[in-house]
Structures are given as structure tokens and as C-alpha cells.
């Protein structure tokens, strides 16, 4: 009887706090939004109990023909809740506080790069999200034919990491 009561009480304890990172894509639209990929952090830090609800993407500061010509000014984008809800969530993984803090440091590093840091073929949103995935322990590569196709690229990353159990987004 005492053992059963102890087991019942153990099951009633609150779940451990944890931050999860989701990898998302946007297909593009007729209203000027290009295909895009970004990360979403949600949860609670184990160490402090601080809630986390953030997202980050990397993009050119201004869309236009100059993006096709070479490096241009860059920006870290934070999307609104409606945009996040309407995008494709490819997969979500739990991360440690240490990994979350390292990822946040990487966001700052990309944000603070001087000059023209965004390059459509060498340093775009895919490369940024790829770096986040590497920090989370995922296998990442950048096939040239996917560098401008965020949804297909994240499907590719999911296939490279079968332990994620992610379904292909169509």
C-alpha cells in the first residue's frame, strides 16, 4: 500500500522545465514575403524557471534586386505570433539551458556582424537555421539546389536526422 502511494505521488510531480526549439519554414506569398526559415524557442529554463517564447530568422535588411547581386545588409527578424502560427513546423527538439544560451549567443553574433553579411547563396536564412541545428546536435548540409528552398531544405535536414521522426512537409 505504501509503495503504491509513493508511486502515485511520484507521478504527480510537475514535469521538468525545458526549452524546445522548433524549426519552421514559410512557403512565400503573393504579397511580397519570400520563402523563409527560422527557429522558435518555447518553454522554461531549468536553471531559473524563466519562461522562453522567442523566434529568430536571418534575412536581408531590404528585399530587392541587390540581393541577387551579392552581399547586402542583414537583419535578425523576430516574427509576430500570427506569422509563426501560419508557418510550417518541421520538427521540434528539447535542448538544455546551455544549448539555448549558446544558440542565443549565435543569434547575437549573426546580428552584430559588420557591413553586408547577408548573401543569398552563402549566408542566408538557411545557413542561419543550419547553424542553430548544428548547435542542437543535428547533422546538417547545404545542397546547392536547396539554398533558396527553405521548406525543401528542412525536409532534407529531417531526412538526414531520422531520429527526429519528422514527417515531410508538402
PDB file of C-alpha atoms in Angstrom:
ATOM      1  CA  UNK A   1       0.000   0.000   0.000  1.00  0.00           C
ATOM      2  CA  UNK A   2       2.760   2.430   0.949  1.00  0.00           C
ATOM      3  CA  UNK A   3       4.650   1.587  -2.248  1.00  0.00           C
ATOM      4  CA  UNK A   4       1.559   2.273  -4.368  1.00  0.00           C
ATOM      5  CA  UNK A   5       1.030   5.624  -2.631  1.00  0.00           C
ATOM      6  CA  UNK A   6       4.673   6.583  -3.222  1.00  0.00           C
ATOM      7  CA  UNK A   7       4.356   5.674  -6.920  1.00  0.00           C
ATOM      8  CA  UNK A   8       1.170   7.724  -7.230  1.00  0.00           C
ATOM      9  CA  UNK A   9       2.802  10.753  -5.611  1.00  0.00           C
ATOM     10  CA  UNK A  10       5.906  10.406  -7.791  1.00  0.00           C
ATOM     11  CA  UNK A  11       3.695  10.514 -10.891  1.00  0.00           C
ATOM     12  CA  UNK A  12       2.016  13.683  -9.641  1.00  0.00           C
ATOM     13  CA  UNK A  13       5.196  15.749  -9.528  1.00  0.00           C
ATOM     14  CA  UNK A  14       5.390  18.519 -12.115  1.00  0.00           C
ATOM     15  CA  UNK A  15       7.314  17.797 -15.297  1.00  0.00           C
ATOM     16  CA  UNK A  16      10.836  19.132 -15.535  1.00  0.00           C
ATOM     17  CA  UNK A  17      11.089  22.562 -17.107  1.00  0.00           C
ATOM     18  CA  UNK A  18      12.714  22.623 -20.518  1.00  0.00           C
ATOM     19  CA  UNK A  19      13.176  24.749 -23.604  1.00  0.00           C
ATOM     20  CA  UNK A  20      12.331  23.303 -27.006  1.00  0.00           C
ATOM     21  CA  UNK A  21      13.467  24.641 -30.361  1.00  0.00           C
ATOM     22  CA  UNK A  22      11.263  24.303 -33.434  1.00  0.00           C
ATOM     23  CA  UNK A  23      12.484  24.586 -36.992  1.00  0.00           C
ATOM     24  CA  UNK A  24       9.972  26.324 -39.235  1.00  0.00           C
ATOM     25  CA  UNK A  25       9.563  27.369 -42.854  1.00  0.00           C
ATOM     26  CA  UNK A  26       7.344  29.736 -44.776  1.00  0.00           C
ATOM     27  CA  UNK A  27       6.429  28.973 -48.391  1.00  0.00           C
ATOM     28  CA  UNK A  28       6.353  32.573 -49.618  1.00  0.00           C
ATOM     29  CA  UNK A  29       3.356  34.618 -50.688  1.00  0.00           C
ATOM     30  CA  UNK A  30       1.981  36.819 -53.426  1.00  0.00           C
ATOM     31  CA  UNK A  31       2.221  39.759 -51.015  1.00  0.00           C
ATOM     32  CA  UNK A  32       5.993  40.180 -51.015  1.00  0.00           C
ATOM     33  CA  UNK A  33       7.105  37.611 -48.432  1.00  0.00           C
ATOM     34  CA  UNK A  34       9.795  35.356 -49.796  1.00  0.00           C
ATOM     35  CA  UNK A  35      10.280  31.741 -48.690  1.00  0.00           C
ATOM     36  CA  UNK A  36      11.955  31.774 -45.304  1.00  0.00           C
ATOM     37  CA  UNK A  37      13.140  29.570 -42.441  1.00  0.00           C
ATOM     38  CA  UNK A  38      13.556  30.435 -38.773  1.00  0.00           C
ATOM     39  CA  UNK A  39      13.695  28.941 -35.281  1.00  0.00           C
ATOM     40  CA  UNK A  40      11.202  29.208 -32.421  1.00  0.00           C
ATOM     41  CA  UNK A  41      12.191  28.743 -28.770  1.00  0.00           C
ATOM     42  CA  UNK A  42       9.449  27.842 -26.269  1.00  0.00           C
ATOM     43  CA  UNK A  43       9.461  26.516 -22.751  1.00  0.00           C
ATOM     44  CA  UNK A  44      11.100  27.278 -19.428  1.00  0.00           C
ATOM     45  CA  UNK A  45      14.740  27.396 -18.412  1.00  0.00           C
ATOM     46  CA  UNK A  46      15.565  24.627 -15.939  1.00  0.00           C
ATOM     47  CA  UNK A  47      18.110  26.762 -14.103  1.00  0.00           C
ATOM     48  CA  UNK A  48      15.966  29.833 -13.427  1.00  0.00           C
ATOM     49  CA  UNK A  49      12.353  28.958 -14.219  1.00  0.00           C
ATOM     50  CA  UNK A  50      12.340  31.851 -16.714  1.00  0.00           C
ATOM     51  CA  UNK A  51       9.738  31.360 -19.462  1.00  0.00           C
ATOM     52  CA  UNK A  52      11.035  31.436 -23.044  1.00  0.00           C
ATOM     53  CA  UNK A  53       8.940  32.379 -26.083  1.00  0.00           C
ATOM     54  CA  UNK A  54      11.162  33.757 -28.847  1.00  0.00           C
ATOM     55  CA  UNK A  55      11.879  33.313 -32.523  1.00  0.00           C
ATOM     56  CA  UNK A  56      14.694  34.361 -34.809  1.00  0.00           C
ATOM     57  CA  UNK A  57      15.355  34.377 -38.511  1.00  0.00           C
ATOM     58  CA  UNK A  58      18.066  35.891 -40.670  1.00  0.00           C
ATOM     59  CA  UNK A  59      17.362  37.969 -43.760  1.00  0.00           C
ATOM     60  CA  UNK A  60      18.386  40.813 -45.984  1.00  0.00           C
ATOM     61  CA  UNK A  61      17.503  44.151 -44.438  1.00  0.00           C
ATOM     62  CA  UNK A  62      15.771  45.182 -47.667  1.00  0.00           C
ATOM     63  CA  UNK A  63      14.316  42.927 -50.344  1.00  0.00           C
ATOM     64  CA  UNK A  64      15.139  43.883 -53.896  1.00  0.00           C
ATOM     65  CA  UNK A  65      17.380  43.224 -56.873  1.00  0.00           C
ATOM     66  CA  UNK A  66      20.551  43.994 -54.892  1.00  0.00           C
ATOM     67  CA  UNK A  67      20.049  40.700 -53.003  1.00  0.00           C
ATOM     68  CA  UNK A  68      20.715  38.844 -56.262  1.00  0.00           C
ATOM     69  CA  UNK A  69      23.946  40.771 -56.927  1.00  0.00           C
ATOM     70  CA  UNK A  70      25.855  39.871 -53.781  1.00  0.00           C
ATOM     71  CA  UNK A  71      26.201  40.604 -50.093  1.00  0.00           C
ATOM     72  CA  UNK A  72      23.761  43.142 -48.636  1.00  0.00           C
ATOM     73  CA  UNK A  73      22.925  44.491 -45.187  1.00  0.00           C
ATOM     74  CA  UNK A  74      21.406  41.898 -42.899  1.00  0.00           C
ATOM     75  CA  UNK A  75      18.870  41.759 -40.098  1.00  0.00           C
ATOM     76  CA  UNK A  76      17.723  39.292 -37.460  1.00  0.00           C
ATOM     77  CA  UNK A  77      13.951  39.047 -37.809  1.00  0.00           C
ATOM     78  CA  UNK A  78      11.546  38.385 -34.936  1.00  0.00           C
ATOM     79  CA  UNK A  79       8.140  37.326 -36.215  1.00  0.00           C
ATOM     80  CA  UNK A  80       4.753  38.004 -34.666  1.00  0.00           C
ATOM     81  CA  UNK A  81       2.613  35.204 -33.203  1.00  0.00           C
ATOM     82  CA  UNK A  82       0.207  35.112 -36.185  1.00  0.00           C
ATOM     83  CA  UNK A  83       3.069  34.610 -38.651  1.00  0.00           C
ATOM     84  CA  UNK A  84       4.600  31.856 -36.515  1.00  0.00           C
ATOM     85  CA  UNK A  85       1.231  30.046 -36.305  1.00  0.00           C
ATOM     86  CA  UNK A  86       0.763  30.115 -40.088  1.00  0.00           C
ATOM     87  CA  UNK A  87       4.146  28.606 -40.989  1.00  0.00           C
ATOM     88  CA  UNK A  88       5.305  25.008 -41.357  1.00  0.00           C
ATOM     89  CA  UNK A  89       6.661  23.430 -38.164  1.00  0.00           C
ATOM     90  CA  UNK A  90       9.007  20.721 -39.442  1.00  0.00           C
ATOM     91  CA  UNK A  91      10.298  19.347 -36.130  1.00  0.00           C
ATOM     92  CA  UNK A  92      10.845  20.309 -32.502  1.00  0.00           C
ATOM     93  CA  UNK A  93      13.594  19.114 -30.178  1.00  0.00           C
ATOM     94  CA  UNK A  94      14.295  19.657 -26.488  1.00  0.00           C
ATOM     95  CA  UNK A  95      17.536  21.467 -25.683  1.00  0.00           C
ATOM     96  CA  UNK A  96      19.484  22.093 -22.499  1.00  0.00           C
ATOM     97  CA  UNK A  97      19.790  25.517 -20.936  1.00  0.00           C
ATOM     98  CA  UNK A  98      23.419  25.539 -22.075  1.00  0.00           C
ATOM     99  CA  UNK A  99      22.453  24.844 -25.687  1.00  0.00           C
ATOM    100  CA  UNK A 100      19.742  27.505 -25.579  1.00  0.00           C
ATOM    101  CA  UNK A 101      22.245  30.077 -24.266  1.00  0.00           C
ATOM    102  CA  UNK A 102      24.783  29.084 -26.917  1.00  0.00           C
ATOM    103  CA  UNK A 103      22.129  29.463 -29.620  1.00  0.00           C
ATOM    104  CA  UNK A 104      21.165  32.894 -28.277  1.00  0.00           C
ATOM    105  CA  UNK A 105      24.859  33.865 -28.372  1.00  0.00           C
ATOM    106  CA  UNK A 106      24.965  32.739 -32.012  1.00  0.00           C
ATOM    107  CA  UNK A 107      21.936  34.934 -32.803  1.00  0.00           C
ATOM    108  CA  UNK A 108      23.836  37.891 -31.336  1.00  0.00           C
ATOM    109  CA  UNK A 109      26.947  37.001 -33.336  1.00  0.00           C
ATOM    110  CA  UNK A 110      24.993  36.995 -36.601  1.00  0.00           C
ATOM    111  CA  UNK A 111      23.139  40.195 -35.655  1.00  0.00           C
ATOM    112  CA  UNK A 112      26.359  42.089 -34.870  1.00  0.00           C
ATOM    113  CA  UNK A 113      28.314  41.182 -37.999  1.00  0.00           C
ATOM    114  CA  UNK A 114      29.559  44.398 -39.596  1.00  0.00           C
ATOM    115  CA  UNK A 115      28.658  45.529 -43.078  1.00  0.00           C
ATOM    116  CA  UNK A 116      26.951  43.454 -45.719  1.00  0.00           C
ATOM    117  CA  UNK A 117      26.673  39.972 -44.205  1.00  0.00           C
ATOM    118  CA  UNK A 118      23.585  38.528 -45.941  1.00  0.00           C
ATOM    119  CA  UNK A 119      24.400  36.612 -49.111  1.00  0.00           C
ATOM    120  CA  UNK A 120      21.660  34.702 -50.911  1.00  0.00           C
ATOM    121  CA  UNK A 121      23.947  31.797 -51.791  1.00  0.00           C
ATOM    122  CA  UNK A 122      26.489  31.801 -48.930  1.00  0.00           C
ATOM    123  CA  UNK A 123      24.800  33.209 -45.801  1.00  0.00           C
ATOM    124  CA  UNK A 124      21.020  33.289 -45.933  1.00  0.00           C
ATOM    125  CA  UNK A 125      18.232  32.149 -43.601  1.00  0.00           C
ATOM    126  CA  UNK A 126      19.042  28.518 -44.383  1.00  0.00           C
ATOM    127  CA  UNK A 127      22.652  28.926 -43.252  1.00  0.00           C
ATOM    128  CA  UNK A 128      21.490  30.645 -40.058  1.00  0.00           C
ATOM    129  CA  UNK A 129      18.965  27.921 -39.206  1.00  0.00           C
ATOM    130  CA  UNK A 130      21.536  25.320 -40.197  1.00  0.00           C
ATOM    131  CA  UNK A 131      23.919  26.726 -37.612  1.00  0.00           C
ATOM    132  CA  UNK A 132      21.163  26.537 -34.993  1.00  0.00           C
ATOM    133  CA  UNK A 133      20.542  22.902 -35.972  1.00  0.00           C
ATOM    134  CA  UNK A 134      24.266  22.103 -35.645  1.00  0.00           C
ATOM    135  CA  UNK A 135      24.328  23.637 -32.173  1.00  0.00           C
ATOM    136  CA  UNK A 136      21.370  21.399 -31.292  1.00  0.00           C
ATOM    137  CA  UNK A 137      23.407  18.361 -32.366  1.00  0.00           C
ATOM    138  CA  UNK A 138      21.792  17.707 -35.743  1.00  0.00           C
ATOM    139  CA  UNK A 139      23.520  16.654 -38.946  1.00  0.00           C
ATOM    140  CA  UNK A 140      23.369  19.484 -41.478  1.00  0.00           C
ATOM    141  CA  UNK A 141      24.469  20.082 -45.034  1.00  0.00           C
ATOM    142  CA  UNK A 142      23.673  22.635 -47.708  1.00  0.00           C
ATOM    143  CA  UNK A 143      22.957  21.143 -51.153  1.00  0.00           C
ATOM    144  CA  UNK A 144      23.256  23.939 -53.720  1.00  0.00           C
ATOM    145  CA  UNK A 145      19.875  23.112 -55.266  1.00  0.00           C
ATOM    146  CA  UNK A 146      18.128  23.717 -51.897  1.00  0.00           C
ATOM    147  CA  UNK A 147      19.787  27.004 -50.863  1.00  0.00           C
ATOM    148  CA  UNK A 148      16.748  29.024 -51.925  1.00  0.00           C
ATOM    149  CA  UNK A 149      14.111  26.481 -50.870  1.00  0.00           C
ATOM    150  CA  UNK A 150      13.668  26.597 -47.083  1.00  0.00           C
ATOM    151  CA  UNK A 151      10.800  24.084 -46.875  1.00  0.00           C
ATOM    152  CA  UNK A 152      12.576  21.512 -49.028  1.00  0.00           C
ATOM    153  CA  UNK A 153      15.846  22.122 -47.174  1.00  0.00           C
ATOM    154  CA  UNK A 154      14.232  21.489 -43.763  1.00  0.00           C
ATOM    155  CA  UNK A 155      12.652  18.315 -45.182  1.00  0.00           C
ATOM    156  CA  UNK A 156      16.176  17.321 -46.241  1.00  0.00           C
ATOM    157  CA  UNK A 157      17.561  18.031 -42.748  1.00  0.00           C
ATOM    158  CA  UNK A 158      14.767  15.938 -41.222  1.00  0.00           C
ATOM    159  CA  UNK A 159      15.711  13.057 -43.545  1.00  0.00           C
ATOM    160  CA  UNK A 160      19.390  13.395 -42.527  1.00  0.00           C
ATOM    161  CA  UNK A 161      18.286  13.053 -38.891  1.00  0.00           C
ATOM    162  CA  UNK A 162      15.792  10.156 -38.851  1.00  0.00           C
ATOM    163  CA  UNK A 163      15.740  10.055 -35.031  1.00  0.00           C
ATOM    164  CA  UNK A 164      13.587  13.211 -35.228  1.00  0.00           C
ATOM    165  CA  UNK A 165      10.702  11.193 -36.638  1.00  0.00           C
ATOM    166  CA  UNK A 166       9.636  14.279 -38.598  1.00  0.00           C
ATOM    167  CA  UNK A 167       7.041  13.991 -41.303  1.00  0.00           C
ATOM    168  CA  UNK A 168       7.749  15.506 -44.702  1.00  0.00           C
ATOM    169  CA  UNK A 169       6.004  18.866 -45.239  1.00  0.00           C
ATOM    170  CA  UNK A 170       4.407  19.136 -48.676  1.00  0.00           C
TER     171      UNK A 170
END
